[in-house]
């Protein structure tokens, strides 16, 4: 086999389809987020405004977070020193896990190197080790959840996105004594819609199923202490496992699960994705803990972020620029053409110094390509006006429809 020819051929295919992924080289400007420096060449750069960051609240530049990281680098050095089970469990890992368990009012928490790993490792471990386990997975679930379920080699049933009745119908066909997990997210990253958590818990309880809730796009963002949608709706006690990330609203990196002491200890003891991975640096854990602690007490970032989301939505609607309506903080601006979505993204960057990465297949279904806009509390009114003006100009130049597409046709790829 000619390996290089094969690689080149497949890359050419996705280039022709308009969905080849280009990475824009940026330097975040601490103290001035969402401003960043775009590196064009070694000796050429320009300022840009970032409109697609998952650092939803700007906590990646918060003084408390940075101070904690600096302090613990000086105390503990740069790395953890190994896997948690050999030489890598640091005092700051333990403190962070205690903070996360408290955040979700659970008995225990376990820290992973990323949200992807926490989903993959936990779902694969639970489903593979409970004899006869069957996982019911929402059709919109993230790739990390899908991979974890697939890796477990257990039976999987996909239920319609955010559809408790379809889940009920599918669960009712399964032997009541079989171990079951119902896996879903709270806020879906590409649609921005929110799951009916209470309804899912009702269905799962009727059938004796564990519930697994991915809150990665909700932690820090919702609830009086940032515990996510499950906290906002007073449902955390009904969910068996709450999974989250430290790399989005908390502005650092890492993933985690929370649940009963036995469940978390089971994952800790059997998950290869935890056991054989070098632990996060202690300074990262300390910075994450500082961020979680701050957002437990402060609502100002969340309140301002919600205000800016409403401003952007209202301005888009006023211009007739199609965007999906949802109750969350993510605004999908619909282009519905892969090549054109990339072209508009490039023109926003080159002509208007606005950075919004195009979202194409396989992240979203073909024909539902979009610009995923994420307003933060530190986007100014001037920045909002510049964004809307630029989109309005490009919509006119490309003769794009001002009528929103039907939401029913826009579904995440499974």
GROMACS .gro file of C-alpha atoms in nm:
model
  414
    1UNK     CA    1   0.000   0.000   0.000
    2UNK     CA    2   0.119   0.352  -0.080
    3UNK     CA    3   0.052   0.510   0.258
    4UNK     CA    4   0.145   0.865   0.163
    5UNK     CA    5  -0.080   0.853  -0.143
    6UNK     CA    6  -0.367   0.725   0.069
    7UNK     CA    7  -0.325   1.003   0.328
    8UNK     CA    8  -0.300   1.267   0.055
    9UNK     CA    9  -0.607   1.135  -0.125
   10UNK     CA   10  -0.825   1.148   0.185
   11UNK     CA   11  -0.703   1.496   0.272
   12UNK     CA   12  -0.779   1.614  -0.080
   13UNK     CA   13  -1.134   1.479  -0.043
   14UNK     CA   14  -1.214   1.686   0.262
   15UNK     CA   15  -1.052   1.993   0.105
   16UNK     CA   16  -1.278   1.955  -0.198
   17UNK     CA   17  -1.581   1.923   0.031
   18UNK     CA   18  -1.487   2.249   0.204
   19UNK     CA   19  -1.445   2.089   0.543
   20UNK     CA   20  -1.068   2.071   0.581
   21UNK     CA   21  -0.979   2.215   0.922
   22UNK     CA   22  -0.739   2.508   0.924
   23UNK     CA   23  -0.603   2.629   1.257
   24UNK     CA   24  -0.567   3.000   1.314
   25UNK     CA   25  -0.256   3.078   1.519
   26UNK     CA   26  -0.341   3.311   1.807
   27UNK     CA   27  -0.183   3.451   2.122
   28UNK     CA   28  -0.435   3.526   2.393
   29UNK     CA   29  -0.375   3.868   2.547
   30UNK     CA   30  -0.411   3.836   2.923
   31UNK     CA   31  -0.600   4.124   3.073
   32UNK     CA   32  -0.760   4.207   2.738
   33UNK     CA   33  -0.961   3.895   2.654
   34UNK     CA   34  -1.146   3.852   2.414
   35UNK     CA   35  -0.871   4.037   2.227
   36UNK     CA   36  -0.591   3.823   2.089
   37UNK     CA   37  -0.297   3.854   1.853
   38UNK     CA   38  -0.325   3.667   1.524
   39UNK     CA   39   0.009   3.535   1.403
   40UNK     CA   40   0.016   3.559   1.022
   41UNK     CA   41   0.389   3.510   0.966
   42UNK     CA   42   0.688   3.502   1.197
   43UNK     CA   43   0.722   3.881   1.169
   44UNK     CA   44   0.360   3.970   1.096
   45UNK     CA   45   0.060   3.979   1.325
   46UNK     CA   46  -0.262   4.171   1.385
   47UNK     CA   47  -0.520   4.209   1.665
   48UNK     CA   48  -0.845   4.010   1.650
   49UNK     CA   49  -1.158   3.980   1.861
   50UNK     CA   50  -1.239   3.620   1.953
   51UNK     CA   51  -1.610   3.528   1.932
   52UNK     CA   52  -1.595   3.148   1.956
   53UNK     CA   53  -1.404   3.075   2.277
   54UNK     CA   54  -1.521   2.815   2.528
   55UNK     CA   55  -1.365   3.032   2.800
   56UNK     CA   56  -1.722   3.147   2.843
   57UNK     CA   57  -1.668   3.379   3.140
   58UNK     CA   58  -1.312   3.494   3.078
   59UNK     CA   59  -1.189   3.306   3.386
   60UNK     CA   60  -0.869   3.210   3.203
   61UNK     CA   61  -0.740   3.559   3.284
   62UNK     CA   62  -0.897   3.608   3.629
   63UNK     CA   63  -0.644   3.739   3.884
   64UNK     CA   64  -0.738   3.478   4.148
   65UNK     CA   65  -0.688   3.194   3.900
   66UNK     CA   66  -0.353   3.325   3.776
   67UNK     CA   67  -0.230   3.394   4.130
   68UNK     CA   68  -0.310   3.039   4.240
   69UNK     CA   69  -0.126   2.895   3.942
   70UNK     CA   70   0.184   3.111   3.999
   71UNK     CA   71   0.191   3.030   4.371
   72UNK     CA   72   0.170   2.653   4.326
   73UNK     CA   73   0.427   2.648   4.047
   74UNK     CA   74   0.665   2.801   4.298
   75UNK     CA   75   0.556   2.550   4.565
   76UNK     CA   76   0.538   2.228   4.365
   77UNK     CA   77   0.712   2.280   4.033
   78UNK     CA   78   0.577   2.220   3.686
   79UNK     CA   79   0.451   1.861   3.674
   80UNK     CA   80   0.270   1.608   3.892
   81UNK     CA   81   0.551   1.354   3.884
   82UNK     CA   82   0.356   1.058   3.752
   83UNK     CA   83   0.023   0.883   3.749
   84UNK     CA   84  -0.201   0.929   4.050
   85UNK     CA   85  -0.153   0.570   4.168
   86UNK     CA   86   0.229   0.584   4.162
   87UNK     CA   87   0.366   0.926   4.254
   88UNK     CA   88   0.133   1.183   4.105
   89UNK     CA   89  -0.139   1.243   4.365
   90UNK     CA   90  -0.078   1.594   4.492
   91UNK     CA   91  -0.246   1.776   4.779
   92UNK     CA   92  -0.401   2.018   4.527
   93UNK     CA   93  -0.564   1.733   4.335
   94UNK     CA   94  -0.734   1.621   4.657
   95UNK     CA   95  -0.847   1.974   4.744
   96UNK     CA   96  -0.992   2.021   4.395
   97UNK     CA   97  -1.183   1.693   4.411
   98UNK     CA   98  -1.332   1.797   4.744
   99UNK     CA   99  -1.434   2.130   4.591
  100UNK     CA  100  -1.600   1.957   4.294
  101UNK     CA  101  -1.789   1.708   4.512
  102UNK     CA  102  -1.922   2.002   4.712
  103UNK     CA  103  -2.015   2.189   4.392
  104UNK     CA  104  -2.252   1.910   4.288
  105UNK     CA  105  -2.345   1.800   4.642
  106UNK     CA  106  -2.208   1.452   4.585
  107UNK     CA  107  -2.010   1.224   4.814
  108UNK     CA  108  -1.703   1.207   4.594
  109UNK     CA  109  -1.529   1.336   4.280
  110UNK     CA  110  -1.251   1.213   4.054
  111UNK     CA  111  -1.023   1.430   3.843
  112UNK     CA  112  -0.919   1.344   3.485
  113UNK     CA  113  -0.685   1.511   3.236
  114UNK     CA  114  -0.974   1.636   3.018
  115UNK     CA  115  -1.350   1.628   2.979
  116UNK     CA  116  -1.308   1.396   2.681
  117UNK     CA  117  -1.112   1.148   2.893
  118UNK     CA  118  -1.355   1.166   3.186
  119UNK     CA  119  -1.649   1.078   2.955
  120UNK     CA  120  -1.461   0.809   2.765
  121UNK     CA  121  -1.307   0.645   3.071
  122UNK     CA  122  -1.613   0.654   3.296
  123UNK     CA  123  -1.873   0.532   3.047
  124UNK     CA  124  -1.646   0.262   2.907
  125UNK     CA  125  -1.550   0.140   3.255
  126UNK     CA  126  -1.902   0.128   3.397
  127UNK     CA  127  -2.064  -0.028   3.091
  128UNK     CA  128  -1.788  -0.287   3.039
  129UNK     CA  129  -1.779  -0.403   3.400
  130UNK     CA  130  -2.150  -0.439   3.478
  131UNK     CA  131  -2.257  -0.775   3.328
  132UNK     CA  132  -2.523  -0.735   3.061
  133UNK     CA  133  -2.517  -0.356   3.081
  134UNK     CA  134  -2.705  -0.161   2.815
  135UNK     CA  135  -2.648   0.210   2.757
  136UNK     CA  136  -2.922   0.442   2.632
  137UNK     CA  137  -2.754   0.734   2.460
  138UNK     CA  138  -2.910   1.061   2.344
  139UNK     CA  139  -2.877   1.104   1.968
  140UNK     CA  140  -2.697   1.435   2.022
  141UNK     CA  141  -2.430   1.310   2.261
  142UNK     CA  142  -2.069   1.424   2.226
  143UNK     CA  143  -1.807   1.213   2.049
  144UNK     CA  144  -1.632   1.139   2.381
  145UNK     CA  145  -1.947   0.975   2.518
  146UNK     CA  146  -2.003   0.782   2.196
  147UNK     CA  147  -1.643   0.658   2.200
  148UNK     CA  148  -1.666   0.552   2.563
  149UNK     CA  149  -1.982   0.353   2.501
  150UNK     CA  150  -1.835   0.198   2.186
  151UNK     CA  151  -1.514   0.105   2.367
  152UNK     CA  152  -1.711  -0.079   2.638
  153UNK     CA  153  -1.849  -0.319   2.373
  154UNK     CA  154  -2.181  -0.318   2.557
  155UNK     CA  155  -2.522  -0.304   2.390
  156UNK     CA  156  -2.620   0.052   2.294
  157UNK     CA  157  -2.958   0.203   2.218
  158UNK     CA  158  -2.985   0.555   2.074
  159UNK     CA  159  -3.296   0.752   2.169
  160UNK     CA  160  -3.422   1.063   1.992
  161UNK     CA  161  -3.258   1.386   2.097
  162UNK     CA  162  -3.412   1.532   2.416
  163UNK     CA  163  -3.710   1.297   2.383
  164UNK     CA  164  -3.820   1.138   2.715
  165UNK     CA  165  -4.107   0.950   2.549
  166UNK     CA  166  -3.875   0.778   2.304
  167UNK     CA  167  -3.644   0.689   2.594
  168UNK     CA  168  -3.945   0.547   2.781
  169UNK     CA  169  -4.049   0.339   2.481
  170UNK     CA  170  -3.700   0.196   2.437
  171UNK     CA  171  -3.639   0.126   2.806
  172UNK     CA  172  -3.973  -0.053   2.837
  173UNK     CA  173  -3.849  -0.320   2.594
  174UNK     CA  174  -3.552  -0.418   2.810
  175UNK     CA  175  -3.544  -0.674   3.091
  176UNK     CA  176  -3.600  -0.489   3.419
  177UNK     CA  177  -3.311  -0.669   3.588
  178UNK     CA  178  -3.044  -0.567   3.337
  179UNK     CA  179  -2.799  -0.291   3.440
  180UNK     CA  180  -2.883   0.024   3.249
  181UNK     CA  181  -2.725   0.367   3.201
  182UNK     CA  182  -2.907   0.666   3.051
  183UNK     CA  183  -2.644   0.906   2.915
  184UNK     CA  184  -2.719   1.261   2.805
  185UNK     CA  185  -2.591   1.619   2.821
  186UNK     CA  186  -2.742   1.927   2.983
  187UNK     CA  187  -2.639   2.195   2.729
  188UNK     CA  188  -2.558   2.072   2.378
  189UNK     CA  189  -2.256   2.249   2.235
  190UNK     CA  190  -2.364   2.290   1.872
  191UNK     CA  191  -2.739   2.340   1.915
  192UNK     CA  192  -2.723   2.525   2.245
  193UNK     CA  193  -3.044   2.352   2.359
  194UNK     CA  194  -3.104   2.215   2.708
  195UNK     CA  195  -3.210   1.864   2.809
  196UNK     CA  196  -3.530   1.787   3.005
  197UNK     CA  197  -3.330   1.649   3.297
  198UNK     CA  198  -3.625   1.595   3.532
  199UNK     CA  199  -3.816   1.397   3.268
  200UNK     CA  200  -3.513   1.182   3.192
  201UNK     CA  201  -3.464   1.113   3.564
  202UNK     CA  202  -3.832   1.017   3.597
  203UNK     CA  203  -3.801   0.767   3.313
  204UNK     CA  204  -3.469   0.628   3.441
  205UNK     CA  205  -3.607   0.587   3.794
  206UNK     CA  206  -3.907   0.391   3.665
  207UNK     CA  207  -3.672   0.146   3.496
  208UNK     CA  208  -3.395   0.127   3.757
  209UNK     CA  209  -3.132   0.293   3.538
  210UNK     CA  210  -2.829   0.496   3.637
  211UNK     CA  211  -2.826   0.850   3.495
  212UNK     CA  212  -2.509   0.996   3.347
  213UNK     CA  213  -2.520   1.373   3.287
  214UNK     CA  214  -2.252   1.561   3.094
  215UNK     CA  215  -2.255   1.922   3.222
  216UNK     CA  216  -1.937   2.040   3.047
  217UNK     CA  217  -2.102   2.337   2.875
  218UNK     CA  218  -2.305   2.425   3.186
  219UNK     CA  219  -2.074   2.410   3.488
  220UNK     CA  220  -1.978   2.757   3.602
  221UNK     CA  221  -2.253   2.899   3.380
  222UNK     CA  222  -2.581   2.802   3.547
  223UNK     CA  223  -2.711   2.763   3.900
  224UNK     CA  224  -2.653   2.986   4.203
  225UNK     CA  225  -2.302   2.841   4.255
  226UNK     CA  226  -2.224   2.739   3.898
  227UNK     CA  227  -2.320   2.376   3.946
  228UNK     CA  228  -2.485   2.361   3.605
  229UNK     CA  229  -2.840   2.303   3.484
  230UNK     CA  230  -2.890   2.024   3.740
  231UNK     CA  231  -2.817   2.273   4.020
  232UNK     CA  232  -3.030   2.547   3.864
  233UNK     CA  233  -3.327   2.310   3.849
  234UNK     CA  234  -3.252   2.150   4.189
  235UNK     CA  235  -3.201   1.809   4.031
  236UNK     CA  236  -2.839   1.723   4.113
  237UNK     CA  237  -2.947   1.480   4.386
  238UNK     CA  238  -3.146   1.281   4.130
  239UNK     CA  239  -2.856   1.230   3.888
  240UNK     CA  240  -2.627   0.932   3.951
  241UNK     CA  241  -2.315   1.072   3.783
  242UNK     CA  242  -2.248   1.436   3.698
  243UNK     CA  243  -1.950   1.491   3.468
  244UNK     CA  244  -1.792   1.827   3.400
  245UNK     CA  245  -1.489   2.010   3.270
  246UNK     CA  246  -1.247   2.270   3.400
  247UNK     CA  247  -1.152   2.381   3.049
  248UNK     CA  248  -1.455   2.590   2.952
  249UNK     CA  249  -1.630   2.828   3.193
  250UNK     CA  250  -1.359   2.768   3.455
  251UNK     CA  251  -1.089   2.871   3.209
  252UNK     CA  252  -0.823   2.609   3.284
  253UNK     CA  253  -0.813   2.239   3.180
  254UNK     CA  254  -0.920   1.901   3.310
  255UNK     CA  255  -1.231   1.687   3.346
  256UNK     CA  256  -1.405   1.519   3.637
  257UNK     CA  257  -1.693   1.305   3.755
  258UNK     CA  258  -1.893   1.327   4.076
  259UNK     CA  259  -2.120   1.069   4.236
  260UNK     CA  260  -2.151   0.829   4.528
  261UNK     CA  261  -1.832   0.729   4.707
  262UNK     CA  262  -1.858   0.369   4.587
  263UNK     CA  263  -1.928   0.460   4.224
  264UNK     CA  264  -1.640   0.706   4.205
  265UNK     CA  265  -1.405   0.462   4.379
  266UNK     CA  266  -1.511   0.192   4.133
  267UNK     CA  267  -1.414   0.414   3.838
  268UNK     CA  268  -1.089   0.513   4.012
  269UNK     CA  269  -1.002   0.146   4.063
  270UNK     CA  270  -1.095   0.009   3.720
  271UNK     CA  271  -1.064   0.290   3.461
  272UNK     CA  272  -0.749   0.253   3.251
  273UNK     CA  273  -0.796   0.613   3.130
  274UNK     CA  274  -0.741   0.724   3.488
  275UNK     CA  275  -0.494   0.466   3.618
  276UNK     CA  276  -0.236   0.491   3.340
  277UNK     CA  277  -0.242   0.866   3.268
  278UNK     CA  278   0.001   1.118   3.418
  279UNK     CA  279  -0.188   1.349   3.652
  280UNK     CA  280  -0.257   1.714   3.581
  281UNK     CA  281   0.013   1.953   3.709
  282UNK     CA  282  -0.063   2.069   4.065
  283UNK     CA  283  -0.065   2.434   3.952
  284UNK     CA  284  -0.345   2.350   3.708
  285UNK     CA  285  -0.545   2.188   3.989
  286UNK     CA  286  -0.488   2.489   4.215
  287UNK     CA  287  -0.593   2.733   3.942
  288UNK     CA  288  -0.905   2.526   3.870
  289UNK     CA  289  -0.996   2.518   4.237
  290UNK     CA  290  -0.958   2.895   4.260
  291UNK     CA  291  -1.190   2.936   3.960
  292UNK     CA  292  -1.453   2.700   4.103
  293UNK     CA  293  -1.437   2.876   4.440
  294UNK     CA  294  -1.475   3.219   4.282
  295UNK     CA  295  -1.776   3.123   4.070
  296UNK     CA  296  -1.946   2.959   4.368
  297UNK     CA  297  -1.963   3.304   4.527
  298UNK     CA  298  -1.973   3.546   4.234
  299UNK     CA  299  -2.269   3.581   3.999
  300UNK     CA  300  -2.152   3.898   3.825
  301UNK     CA  301  -1.975   3.711   3.542
  302UNK     CA  302  -2.280   3.494   3.473
  303UNK     CA  303  -2.520   3.789   3.485
  304UNK     CA  304  -2.315   4.000   3.244
  305UNK     CA  305  -2.266   3.705   3.010
  306UNK     CA  306  -2.643   3.646   2.993
  307UNK     CA  307  -2.696   4.015   2.923
  308UNK     CA  308  -2.453   4.002   2.631
  309UNK     CA  309  -2.614   3.687   2.491
  310UNK     CA  310  -2.949   3.868   2.483
  311UNK     CA  311  -2.791   4.169   2.312
  312UNK     CA  312  -2.633   3.956   2.039
  313UNK     CA  313  -2.951   3.755   1.981
  314UNK     CA  314  -3.163   4.070   1.957
  315UNK     CA  315  -2.923   4.232   1.712
  316UNK     CA  316  -2.908   3.921   1.493
  317UNK     CA  317  -3.288   3.901   1.489
  318UNK     CA  318  -3.316   4.269   1.402
  319UNK     CA  319  -3.095   4.209   1.097
  320UNK     CA  320  -3.274   3.887   1.007
  321UNK     CA  321  -2.956   3.682   1.032
  322UNK     CA  322  -3.063   3.319   1.091
  323UNK     CA  323  -2.965   3.170   1.424
  324UNK     CA  324  -3.104   2.882   1.624
  325UNK     CA  325  -3.327   2.978   1.914
  326UNK     CA  326  -3.243   2.812   2.246
  327UNK     CA  327  -3.245   2.882   2.620
  328UNK     CA  328  -2.869   2.858   2.654
  329UNK     CA  329  -2.562   3.072   2.601
  330UNK     CA  330  -2.447   2.931   2.264
  331UNK     CA  331  -2.566   3.109   1.948
  332UNK     CA  332  -2.542   2.898   1.628
  333UNK     CA  333  -2.552   3.133   1.326
  334UNK     CA  334  -2.667   2.916   1.038
  335UNK     CA  335  -2.491   2.923   0.700
  336UNK     CA  336  -2.587   2.570   0.587
  337UNK     CA  337  -2.310   2.537   0.327
  338UNK     CA  338  -1.964   2.404   0.410
  339UNK     CA  339  -1.763   2.601   0.155
  340UNK     CA  340  -1.951   2.923   0.220
  341UNK     CA  341  -1.922   2.882   0.597
  342UNK     CA  342  -1.545   2.860   0.565
  343UNK     CA  343  -1.539   3.157   0.326
  344UNK     CA  344  -1.741   3.377   0.563
  345UNK     CA  345  -1.518   3.275   0.854
  346UNK     CA  346  -1.211   3.372   0.650
  347UNK     CA  347  -1.362   3.705   0.549
  348UNK     CA  348  -1.458   3.788   0.907
  349UNK     CA  349  -1.096   3.729   1.004
  350UNK     CA  350  -0.920   3.894   0.709
  351UNK     CA  351  -1.148   4.194   0.658
  352UNK     CA  352  -1.298   4.260   1.002
  353UNK     CA  353  -1.043   4.108   1.247
  354UNK     CA  354  -1.318   3.889   1.394
  355UNK     CA  355  -1.235   3.527   1.472
  356UNK     CA  356  -1.518   3.271   1.454
  357UNK     CA  357  -1.420   2.920   1.352
  358UNK     CA  358  -1.654   2.748   1.100
  359UNK     CA  359  -1.834   2.437   1.225
  360UNK     CA  360  -1.873   2.174   0.952
  361UNK     CA  361  -1.931   1.800   0.918
  362UNK     CA  362  -1.870   1.570   1.106
  363UNK     CA  363  -1.919   1.799   1.406
  364UNK     CA  364  -2.261   1.887   1.266
  365UNK     CA  365  -2.464   1.718   0.988
  366UNK     CA  366  -2.400   1.817   0.627
  367UNK     CA  367  -2.618   2.108   0.529
  368UNK     CA  368  -2.627   2.251   0.883
  369UNK     CA  369  -2.287   2.426   0.878
  370UNK     CA  370  -2.268   2.721   1.114
  371UNK     CA  371  -2.072   2.985   1.295
  372UNK     CA  372  -2.084   2.911   1.666
  373UNK     CA  373  -2.092   3.243   1.852
  374UNK     CA  374  -2.022   3.251   2.226
  375UNK     CA  375  -2.060   3.595   2.386
  376UNK     CA  376  -1.868   3.648   2.709
  377UNK     CA  377  -1.912   3.904   2.987
  378UNK     CA  378  -1.609   4.094   2.859
  379UNK     CA  379  -1.732   4.155   2.505
  380UNK     CA  380  -1.809   4.527   2.486
  381UNK     CA  381  -2.107   4.690   2.316
  382UNK     CA  382  -1.865   4.817   2.053
  383UNK     CA  383  -1.746   4.461   1.983
  384UNK     CA  384  -2.107   4.342   1.954
  385UNK     CA  385  -2.189   4.620   1.708
  386UNK     CA  386  -1.880   4.535   1.500
  387UNK     CA  387  -1.976   4.168   1.489
  388UNK     CA  388  -2.334   4.235   1.379
  389UNK     CA  389  -2.227   4.491   1.121
  390UNK     CA  390  -1.972   4.249   0.972
  391UNK     CA  391  -2.221   3.962   0.954
  392UNK     CA  392  -2.483   4.191   0.802
  393UNK     CA  393  -2.237   4.302   0.533
  394UNK     CA  394  -2.134   3.947   0.447
  395UNK     CA  395  -2.493   3.819   0.444
  396UNK     CA  396  -2.574   4.085   0.187
  397UNK     CA  397  -2.263   4.026  -0.024
  398UNK     CA  398  -2.328   3.652  -0.043
  399UNK     CA  399  -2.702   3.700  -0.096
  400UNK     CA  400  -2.781   3.471   0.195
  401UNK     CA  401  -3.134   3.410   0.315
  402UNK     CA  402  -3.253   3.620   0.608
  403UNK     CA  403  -3.507   3.352   0.700
  404UNK     CA  404  -3.400   3.113   0.979
  405UNK     CA  405  -3.385   2.747   0.876
  406UNK     CA  406  -3.626   2.500   1.033
  407UNK     CA  407  -3.479   2.388   1.365
  408UNK     CA  408  -3.614   2.033   1.313
  409UNK     CA  409  -3.368   1.982   1.030
  410UNK     CA  410  -3.067   2.072   1.242
  411UNK     CA  411  -2.946   1.782   1.448
  412UNK     CA  412  -2.608   1.686   1.581
  413UNK     CA  413  -2.427   1.400   1.406
  414UNK     CA  414  -2.428   1.076   1.605
   0.00000   0.00000   0.00000
